[in-house]
Amino acid sequence: MPAPKTYKHIFVAGIVQGVGFRPFVFALAEKHHLQGWVRNSSAGVDIEIQGTSQDITLFLDEFPQSLPPLARIDHIQITDGTPIQQTDFQIIESQNIPGRFIPISPDIATCPNCISELLNPKDRRFRYPFINCTNCGPRFSIIQNIPYDRPNTTMHIFPMCQDCTDEYLDPNNRRFHAQPVACSECGPHVDFIMHHEVTATGDEAIGQARKLIMQGRILALKGLGGYQLVCDAHNPDAILAMRKKKNRDEKAFAVMAPSIPLIRQYCLINKYEEAILDSPQKPILILDQLPDNGLPNGLAPGLKTLGVMLPYTPLHILLSEPAPDFSDLLVMTSGNFSNEPIIYHDQIALQRLNPVCDGFLIHNRPVHIRMDDSVGRLERSHFYPIRRARGYAPNPILLAENVPQVFSAGPMLKNTFCFTRDQYAFISHHIGDLDNWEAWQSYREAIEHYQKLFCLDPQIVACDCHPDYPSTRFAQDFSKDRKLPLISVQHHHAHLASILAEHQLPKDEKIIAITLDGTGYGTDGAIWGGEILLGNGFGCHRLMHLDYAPLPGGDSSIHNPDRLALAYLWAAEIDWEPTLPAVAHCSPLAKELLISQLRSGLNILHTSSMGRLFDAVAAALGIRLTAGYEGQPAILLEAIADSQESSSYDLPVNENLWEWKPLFRAIIADLQSGTHPSTIAARFQNTLIETMYQSTRNLCKQHGIHKVGLSGGVWQNHTLLQKIIPALESDNIKVLTHQQVPPNDGGISLGQAWIAACMASGKQSE
Ligand code: ZN
Ligand code: ZN
Ligand code: FE
């Protein structure tokens, strides 16, 4: 007498397609002698199983524990099923429900199985630079439309050969339904181009590219999400040449090393950092350099850190392969000019990058959507994103609850945009600075693309309250064209809400947030950026802020740290002594103009920005006086600060104001008495940590709050972050930091979307 049968239906939502989910279910069902089927739907995966109750229990127990590496289950629903006639388990045809959507996997670094095949002379894909499987390879960067099937990817131009087809159709093969599957018979190939001519192809092309690099020259490489520029990281002349040609004066270059032991020769690295570097995302991770590691100063001028990554595509693995006569460290930077987005069209690359590089290593698999490398660092034991792109986008952020469909347009700099649907926030990959025309084009294209891929039809639009942001104007047009309500959100409220959203706090739970950044339009028309806020998704109050300082020429002062310092000196009533570095650096004419500007108040904005205070202090100390990249003075100040120094200054608190002027006077007095800038820089940071801590804990007590969020670009300062967290925690305050979106403006669109979703759902209960 056979045991009675049980029937179950399982519905799974999340990242469950294009990640080897159905073969996984198939194998598990076979293992436990179950009958039934599995199929993709437009909303997720449906599974019907039949077997003894013991087998079903075993199946369900094992299910969540042995998921394919790239799968992510956001929702699972198990209901009673119906009897099945069939006697085996099958993978059946997909079912499409119009209008439903499923998340799409980001591009994933080459997996260990594919790496060992790549390097195995007996494998048919030995040294094939486009090897991939269901667990790895390109995804988001090649998808043109949904459903995610090969004809809807840029791989449609490569018909599969018989061997690849067999693998693709075999549920027991690890390439079952791997859409980008290919081999040297049927797939894309690489070419080496020099002086407009293909001089080698395949392995020989890679060999020529390596030779070029070792000659101290510059290679343009077609990577995963666009072109990269590559040179030998040990060659100072090559680095210098790259900087000149790329029009990138001092911003640090990222490097690629073939393995973690090699990274260890140059940088300090702990087990958490190892895990992040070697994760399926393989981001650029910012590490502390070992002192005297012998690397050229030109890699990361003035910094003690270095952005490092491991090879994440087979082509990168082959290009950087260790050899006695080859460099163990390659500069690997975006193929672009200063602030433009990464170039990804072949024709444009061949034209525009030609004067920059000495040779091209290209391939014929088109990139559909440009994608930068992701960047971050370790914070406690988790990844702290600074730029969220390859490997992470377009993975949605899971929200605390289902929300209406919102489109939020994001900020101007480091732009991302965001769409919400159901319980998901689809925050875009890093788009860039919208004052750049190329980035602006890319922004509009990406918005179209996301709407199509995730079947989005937003009902509410959100934007920054800065009237002149291109994204604000885009949101205004978007809402007007579609007759949708437009909600404008204060910049730092959005920073606070980005913390709420990613930590899935309930809609009306209030937190205190220390929002420190460069610039954000305040509700009083001033430029904010150094505040403590109290709020939730519905609204917020400003509890504390830096006293206003004059900002000559508004945002342009970012590019003139010397003039900024002079304005702060003037406001703090400190004489412009010629011995002060900023005073000495400024031309007499510039000083004359500035003083009349400051006296008349003409073209002077007022700011509570912490980023600007950092810039002004850095310039006043002579750490950085001329235009570099945004935030450079602040970054250099952190880098030179003496970590052994423990004393601090006083930052007086006057009601809800931090009085920075007495602090500034103390700093200048210290400088004039001969104290070294590295000591002063450390004391300045110590002062901020102590004052922020004291003010925050007092406000938490006063308002009965136990959770504090840290958001805004200044929180990329690791010293501040590392010291304030344990201080607040010692008072039983839970500190919420970013883990999924950047603390800088890259996270703003998520906050805007969450606020709009809260507001649309009605007033809070109070
Ligand atoms: Zn693989
Ligand atoms: Zn093939
Ligand atoms: Fe900001």
CSV table of C-alpha atoms and ligand atoms in Angstrom, one decimal, residues 491 495 517 519 745 748, ligand 3:
chain,number,residue,atom,x,y,z
A,491,HIS,CA,17.1,67.4,0.1
A,495,HIS,CA,18.6,61.8,3.0
A,517,ASP,CA,26.7,67.0,3.1
A,519,THR,CA,24.7,71.3,-0.7
A,745,ASP,CA,23.3,62.0,-3.2
A,748,ILE,CA,18.5,60.8,-2.6
B,3,FE,FE,23.1,65.5,-0.3
